[in-house]
Coordinates of C-alpha atoms in Angstrom, one line a residue:
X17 CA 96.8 92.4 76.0
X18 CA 100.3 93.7 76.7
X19 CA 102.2 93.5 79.7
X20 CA 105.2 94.6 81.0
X21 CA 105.4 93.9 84.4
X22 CA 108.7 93.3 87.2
X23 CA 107.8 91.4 90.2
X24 CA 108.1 93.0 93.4
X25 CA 108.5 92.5 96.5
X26 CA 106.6 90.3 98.8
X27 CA 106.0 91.7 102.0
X28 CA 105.3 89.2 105.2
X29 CA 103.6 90.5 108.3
X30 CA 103.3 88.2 111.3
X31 CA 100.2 88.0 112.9
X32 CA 100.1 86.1 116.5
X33 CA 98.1 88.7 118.6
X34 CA 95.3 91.0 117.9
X35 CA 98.3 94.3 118.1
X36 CA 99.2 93.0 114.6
X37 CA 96.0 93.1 112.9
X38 CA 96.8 96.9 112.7
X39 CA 99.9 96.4 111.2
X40 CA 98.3 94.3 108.6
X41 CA 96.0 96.7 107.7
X42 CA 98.0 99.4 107.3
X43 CA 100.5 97.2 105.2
X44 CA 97.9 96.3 103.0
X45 CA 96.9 100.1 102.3
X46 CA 100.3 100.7 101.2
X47 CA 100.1 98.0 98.7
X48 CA 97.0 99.3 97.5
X49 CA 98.8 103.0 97.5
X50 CA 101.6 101.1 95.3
X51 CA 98.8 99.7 92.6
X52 CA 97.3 102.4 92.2
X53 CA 94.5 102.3 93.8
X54 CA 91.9 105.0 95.0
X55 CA 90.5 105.8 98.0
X56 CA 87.4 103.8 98.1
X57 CA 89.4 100.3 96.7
X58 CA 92.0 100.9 99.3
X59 CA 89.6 100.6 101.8
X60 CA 88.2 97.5 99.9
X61 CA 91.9 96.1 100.5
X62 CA 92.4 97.1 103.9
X63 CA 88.7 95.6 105.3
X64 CA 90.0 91.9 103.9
X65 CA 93.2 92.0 105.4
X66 CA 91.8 93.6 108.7
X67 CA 89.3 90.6 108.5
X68 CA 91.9 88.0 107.8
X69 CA 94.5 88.7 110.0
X70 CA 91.7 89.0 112.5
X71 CA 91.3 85.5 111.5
X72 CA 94.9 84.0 111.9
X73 CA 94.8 84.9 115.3
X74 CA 91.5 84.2 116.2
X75 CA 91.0 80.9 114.4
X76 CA 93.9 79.8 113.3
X77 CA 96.5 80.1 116.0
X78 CA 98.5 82.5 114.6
X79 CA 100.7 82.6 111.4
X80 CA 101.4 85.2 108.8
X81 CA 100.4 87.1 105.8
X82 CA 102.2 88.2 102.8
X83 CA 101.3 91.3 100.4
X84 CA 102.1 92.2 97.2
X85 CA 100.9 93.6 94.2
X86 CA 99.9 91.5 90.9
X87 CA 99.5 92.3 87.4
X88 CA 95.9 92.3 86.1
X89 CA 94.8 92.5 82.5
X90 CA 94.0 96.2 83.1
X91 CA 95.9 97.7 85.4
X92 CA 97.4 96.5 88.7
X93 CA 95.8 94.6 91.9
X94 CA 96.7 93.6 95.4
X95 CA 97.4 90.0 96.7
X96 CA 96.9 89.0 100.6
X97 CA 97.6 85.4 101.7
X98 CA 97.2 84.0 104.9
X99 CA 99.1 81.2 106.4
X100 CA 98.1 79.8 110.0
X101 CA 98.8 76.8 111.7
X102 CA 95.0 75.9 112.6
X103 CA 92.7 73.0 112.6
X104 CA 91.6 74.2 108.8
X105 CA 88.4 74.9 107.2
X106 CA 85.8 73.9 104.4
X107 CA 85.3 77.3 102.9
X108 CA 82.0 76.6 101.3
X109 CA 80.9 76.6 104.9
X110 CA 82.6 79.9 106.2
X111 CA 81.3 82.3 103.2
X112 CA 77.5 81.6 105.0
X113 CA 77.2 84.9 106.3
X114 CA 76.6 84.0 110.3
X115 CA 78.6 80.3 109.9
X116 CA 81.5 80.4 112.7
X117 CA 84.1 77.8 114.2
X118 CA 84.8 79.8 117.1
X119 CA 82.0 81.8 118.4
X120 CA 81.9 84.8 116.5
X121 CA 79.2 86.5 114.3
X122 CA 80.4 84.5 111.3
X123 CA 80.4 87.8 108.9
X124 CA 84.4 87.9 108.4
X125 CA 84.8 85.2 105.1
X126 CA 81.6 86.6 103.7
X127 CA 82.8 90.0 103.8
X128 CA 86.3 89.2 102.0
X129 CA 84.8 87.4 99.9
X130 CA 83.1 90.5 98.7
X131 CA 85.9 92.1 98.0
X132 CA 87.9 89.9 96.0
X133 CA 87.7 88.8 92.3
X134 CA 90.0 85.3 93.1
X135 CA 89.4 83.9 96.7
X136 CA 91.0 80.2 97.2
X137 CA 91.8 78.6 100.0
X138 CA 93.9 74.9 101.4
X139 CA 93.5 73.1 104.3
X140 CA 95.9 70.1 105.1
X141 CA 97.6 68.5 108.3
X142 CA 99.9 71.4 107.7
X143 CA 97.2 74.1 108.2
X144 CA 95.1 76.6 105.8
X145 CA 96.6 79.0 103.2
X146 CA 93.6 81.5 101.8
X147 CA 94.5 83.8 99.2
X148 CA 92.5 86.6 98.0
X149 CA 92.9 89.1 94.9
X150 CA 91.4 92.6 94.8
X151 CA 91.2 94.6 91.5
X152 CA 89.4 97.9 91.2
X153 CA 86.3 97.6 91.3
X154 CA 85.5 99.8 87.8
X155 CA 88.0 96.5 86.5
X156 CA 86.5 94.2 84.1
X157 CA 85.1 90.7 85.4
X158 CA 88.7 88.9 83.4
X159 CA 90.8 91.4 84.8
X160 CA 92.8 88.7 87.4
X161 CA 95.0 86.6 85.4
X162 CA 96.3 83.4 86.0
X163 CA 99.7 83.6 87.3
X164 CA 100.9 83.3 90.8
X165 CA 104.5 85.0 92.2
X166 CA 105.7 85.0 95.7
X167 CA 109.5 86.9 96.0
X168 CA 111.0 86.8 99.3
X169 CA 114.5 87.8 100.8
X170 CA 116.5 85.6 103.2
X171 CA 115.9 85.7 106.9
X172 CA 117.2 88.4 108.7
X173 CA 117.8 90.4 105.0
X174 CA 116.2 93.0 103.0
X175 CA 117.3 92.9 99.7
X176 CA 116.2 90.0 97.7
X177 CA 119.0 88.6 95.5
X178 CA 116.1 87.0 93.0
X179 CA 114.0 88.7 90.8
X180 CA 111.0 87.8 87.7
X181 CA 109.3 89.7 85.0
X182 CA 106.7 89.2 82.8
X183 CA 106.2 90.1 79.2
X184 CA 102.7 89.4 77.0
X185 CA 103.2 90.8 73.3
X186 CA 102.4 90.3 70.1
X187 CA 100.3 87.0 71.1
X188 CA 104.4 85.8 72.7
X189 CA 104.6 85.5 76.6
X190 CA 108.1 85.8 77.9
X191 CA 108.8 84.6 81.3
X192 CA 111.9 85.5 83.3
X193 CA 113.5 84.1 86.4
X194 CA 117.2 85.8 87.7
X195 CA 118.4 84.5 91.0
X196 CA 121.8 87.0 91.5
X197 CA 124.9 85.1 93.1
X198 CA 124.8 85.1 97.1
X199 CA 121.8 87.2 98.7
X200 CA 121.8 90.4 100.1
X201 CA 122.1 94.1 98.3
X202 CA 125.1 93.0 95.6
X203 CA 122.9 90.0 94.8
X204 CA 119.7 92.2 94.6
X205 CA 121.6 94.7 92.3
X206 CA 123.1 92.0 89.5
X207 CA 119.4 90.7 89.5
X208 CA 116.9 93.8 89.5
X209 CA 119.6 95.2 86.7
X210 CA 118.6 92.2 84.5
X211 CA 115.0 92.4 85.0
X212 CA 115.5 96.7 84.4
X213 CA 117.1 95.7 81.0
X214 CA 114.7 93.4 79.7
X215 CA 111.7 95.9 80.5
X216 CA 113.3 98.3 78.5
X217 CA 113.4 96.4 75.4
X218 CA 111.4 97.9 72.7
X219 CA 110.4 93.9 72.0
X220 CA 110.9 90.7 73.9
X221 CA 113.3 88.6 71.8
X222 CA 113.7 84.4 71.6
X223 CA 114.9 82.9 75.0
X224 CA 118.3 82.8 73.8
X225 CA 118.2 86.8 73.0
X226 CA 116.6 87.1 76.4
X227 CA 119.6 85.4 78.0
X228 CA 122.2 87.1 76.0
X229 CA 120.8 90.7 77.0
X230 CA 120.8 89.7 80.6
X231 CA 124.7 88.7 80.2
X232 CA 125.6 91.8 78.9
X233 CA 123.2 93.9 81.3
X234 CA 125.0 91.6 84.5
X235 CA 128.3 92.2 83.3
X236 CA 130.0 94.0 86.1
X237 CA 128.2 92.5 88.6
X238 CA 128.3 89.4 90.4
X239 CA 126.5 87.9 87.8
X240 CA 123.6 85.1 88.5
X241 CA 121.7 82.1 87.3
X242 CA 118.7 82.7 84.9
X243 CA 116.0 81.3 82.3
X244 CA 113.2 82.6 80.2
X245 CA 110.5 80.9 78.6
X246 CA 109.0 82.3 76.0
X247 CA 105.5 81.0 74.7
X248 CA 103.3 81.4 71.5
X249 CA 100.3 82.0 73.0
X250 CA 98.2 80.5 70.1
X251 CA 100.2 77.5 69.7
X252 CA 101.3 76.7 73.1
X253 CA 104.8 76.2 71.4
X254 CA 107.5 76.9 74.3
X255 CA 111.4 78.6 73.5
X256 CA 113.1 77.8 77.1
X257 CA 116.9 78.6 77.4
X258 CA 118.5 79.2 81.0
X259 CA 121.8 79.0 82.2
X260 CA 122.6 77.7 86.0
X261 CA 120.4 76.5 88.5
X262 CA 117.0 78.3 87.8
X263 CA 114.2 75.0 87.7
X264 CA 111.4 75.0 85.3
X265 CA 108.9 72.3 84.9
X266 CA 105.5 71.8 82.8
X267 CA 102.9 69.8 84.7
X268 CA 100.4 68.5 82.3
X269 CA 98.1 66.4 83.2
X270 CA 99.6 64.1 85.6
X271 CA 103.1 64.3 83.8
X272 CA 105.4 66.7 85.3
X273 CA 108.5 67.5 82.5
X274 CA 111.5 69.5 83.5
X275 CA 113.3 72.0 81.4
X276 CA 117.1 71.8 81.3
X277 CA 119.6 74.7 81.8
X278 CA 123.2 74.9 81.2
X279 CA 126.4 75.4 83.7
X280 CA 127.1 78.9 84.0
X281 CA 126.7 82.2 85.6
X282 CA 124.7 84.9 83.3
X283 CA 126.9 88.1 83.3
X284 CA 130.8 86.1 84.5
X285 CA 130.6 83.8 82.3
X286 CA 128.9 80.4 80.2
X287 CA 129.8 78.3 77.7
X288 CA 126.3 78.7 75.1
X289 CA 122.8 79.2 76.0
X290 CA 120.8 76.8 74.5
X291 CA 116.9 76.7 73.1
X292 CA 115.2 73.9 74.1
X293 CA 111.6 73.7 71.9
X294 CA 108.3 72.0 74.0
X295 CA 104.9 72.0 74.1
X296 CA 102.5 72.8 76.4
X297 CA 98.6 72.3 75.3
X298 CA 96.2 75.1 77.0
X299 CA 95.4 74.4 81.1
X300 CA 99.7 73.0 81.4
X301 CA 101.1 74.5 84.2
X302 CA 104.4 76.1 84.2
X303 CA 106.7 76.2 87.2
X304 CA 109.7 78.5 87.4
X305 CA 112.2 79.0 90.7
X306 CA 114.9 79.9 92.4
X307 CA 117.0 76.9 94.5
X308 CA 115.7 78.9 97.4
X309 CA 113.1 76.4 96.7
X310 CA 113.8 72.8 97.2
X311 CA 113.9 71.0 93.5
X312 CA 112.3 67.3 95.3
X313 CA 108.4 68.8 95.3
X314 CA 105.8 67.0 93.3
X315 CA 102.1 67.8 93.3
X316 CA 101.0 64.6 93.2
X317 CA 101.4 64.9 96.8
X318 CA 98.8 67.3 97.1
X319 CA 95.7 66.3 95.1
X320 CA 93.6 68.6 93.2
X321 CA 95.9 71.2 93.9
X322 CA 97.6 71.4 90.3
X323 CA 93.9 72.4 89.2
X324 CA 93.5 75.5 91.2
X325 CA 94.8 79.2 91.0
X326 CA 98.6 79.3 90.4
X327 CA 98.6 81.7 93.3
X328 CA 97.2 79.3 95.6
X329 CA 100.1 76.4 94.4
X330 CA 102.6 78.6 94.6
X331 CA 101.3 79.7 98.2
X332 CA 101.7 75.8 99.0
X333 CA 105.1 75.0 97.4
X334 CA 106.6 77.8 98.9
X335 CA 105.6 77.0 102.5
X336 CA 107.0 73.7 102.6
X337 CA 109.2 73.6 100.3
X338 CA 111.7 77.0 101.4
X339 CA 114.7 76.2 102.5
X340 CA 114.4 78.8 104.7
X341 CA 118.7 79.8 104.1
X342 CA 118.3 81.9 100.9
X343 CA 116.5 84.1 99.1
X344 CA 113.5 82.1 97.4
X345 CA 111.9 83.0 94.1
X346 CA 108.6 80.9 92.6
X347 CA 106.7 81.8 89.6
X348 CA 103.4 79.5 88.4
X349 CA 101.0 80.5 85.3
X350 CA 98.2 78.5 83.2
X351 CA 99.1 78.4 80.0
X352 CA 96.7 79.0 77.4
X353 CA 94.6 81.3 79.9
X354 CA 96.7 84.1 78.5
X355 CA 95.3 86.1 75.5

């Protein structure tokens, strides 16, 4: 499989009255219209977020949802994700086609579910996070992979000064987080140049090459913190190089091991990037963000959760962990589920 993908943006509708279910739907149709979808998996996409948006506001006291579209092994897909601030839900229960907490017919979970090839959902004190993946339907059974993203710009903004891109060739995985100086459009233009020059490479390079080109493509700009990880997808063997305050950590098993970047700004100016050599045995989680995301989260505080879709952890980090006063940028994938 080869990839070549640049993250975009996530786009948040709020949903606290029934008037914004529309706005949902018609949201989620231009995500589809942005993968690439046709007429009839459109629709697909637009009956699930119809349904749960329907559902925020219904059952779950309001809350929002966020869109974007995802890489898939062939071709592209579409992401929804609710958030509500409800009582939460055991969703073995709601996919029984007539089972209800709130006096409806009970089709709505049942009918997304039928739509999506990943459907996961959360429940805590905080209340419920469900997050659904559509792919074409002519797509193959493995065509979701493993990854999660979520990309969001500051409050009140509408550029996002952070930016990610992925890279699966030649059996080597090459993971990239930028997060430009600041926030706002200069920001969004020293990082979205780095992720345009890495796409453009003919072949994705060692970590420290990855930095380097992103140096010279930021030069002239206000520069940024960055790090890639790049990963033999056989061997599990990780090359990890970054330089400022990008976070990276492997969660394996119930260890969680952080990888180190160096002082600097990518495109102004840093000392040396250096390649730090780990390993990560197939099912290790790796965790990649922006300090838009507080660095103090651990998963042991959530049980199980490490276990399930990187979509669905990132979903969970990011809701209480933003800091909610800069652009926030969080990137989760399985290693090893990659081929």
């Amino acid at each position: 499989m080869d990839l070549n993908f640049s993250g975009p943006l996530t786009r948040v509708v709020v949903v606290e009255e029934t008037t914004q279910v529309g706005q949902a739907r018609r949201e989620a149709l231009r995500v589809a219209a942005e993968a690439g979808f046709n007429e009839i998996d459109a629709g697909r996409v637009a009956l699930a977020a119809t349904e749960m948006a329907t559902n925020l506001w219904r059952h779950g006291g309001g809350g929002r949802m966020t869109l974007s579209v995802i890489a898939g092994a062939c071709g592209q897909g579409v992401e929804l994700c609710t958030f509500d601030r409800g009582p939460g839900f055991v969703l073995a229960q709601c996919l029984q086609d007539g089972y209800s907490t709130g006096g409806s017919q009970g089709l709505g979970m049942a009918a997304i579910a039928r739509q999506a090839r990943v459907m996961e959902a959360w429940s805590d004190a905080r209340g419920s996070i469900l997050v659904v993946r559509i792919h074409p339907e002519r797509a193959p059974r493995d065509a979701d992979l493993a990854y999660g993203a979520v990309r969001l710009p500051m409050k009140h903004e509408l550029a996002c000064g952070d930016a990610w891109h992925l890279r699966v060739q030649d059996q080597k995985l090459a993971l990239t987080v930028i997060d430009g100086l600041g926030h706002g459009a200069l920001a969004a233009e020293a990082s979205e140049g780095g992720v345009r020059a890495l796409a453009a490479l003919p072949t994705a390079g060692s970590a420290v090459d990855a930095i380097n080109d992103l140096h010279a493509a930021l030069s002239g700009s206000r520069g940024g913190a960055a790090a890639v990880a790049c990963v033999a997808l056989g061997s599990g063997e990780i090359d990890y190089a970054g330089v400022g305050n990008i976070a990276g950590s492997l969660l394996i098993g119930d260890t969680s091991r952080g990888m180190a970047s160096m002082p600097g700004i990518v495109g102004v100016q840093y000392r040396k990037a250096q390649a730090f050599s780990l390993h990560a045995p197939a099912g290790t989680l790796l965790v990649m963000h922006s300090d838009g995301l507080q660095a103090r989260w651990s998963l042991r505080d959530y049980p199980g959760l490490q276990h399930r879709h990187p979509a669905l952890v990132v979903a969970v980090l990011q809701r209480d962990f933003d800091r909610g006063r800069d652009d926030v940028c969080v990137v989760a994938l399985r290693v090893g589920a990659f081929r």
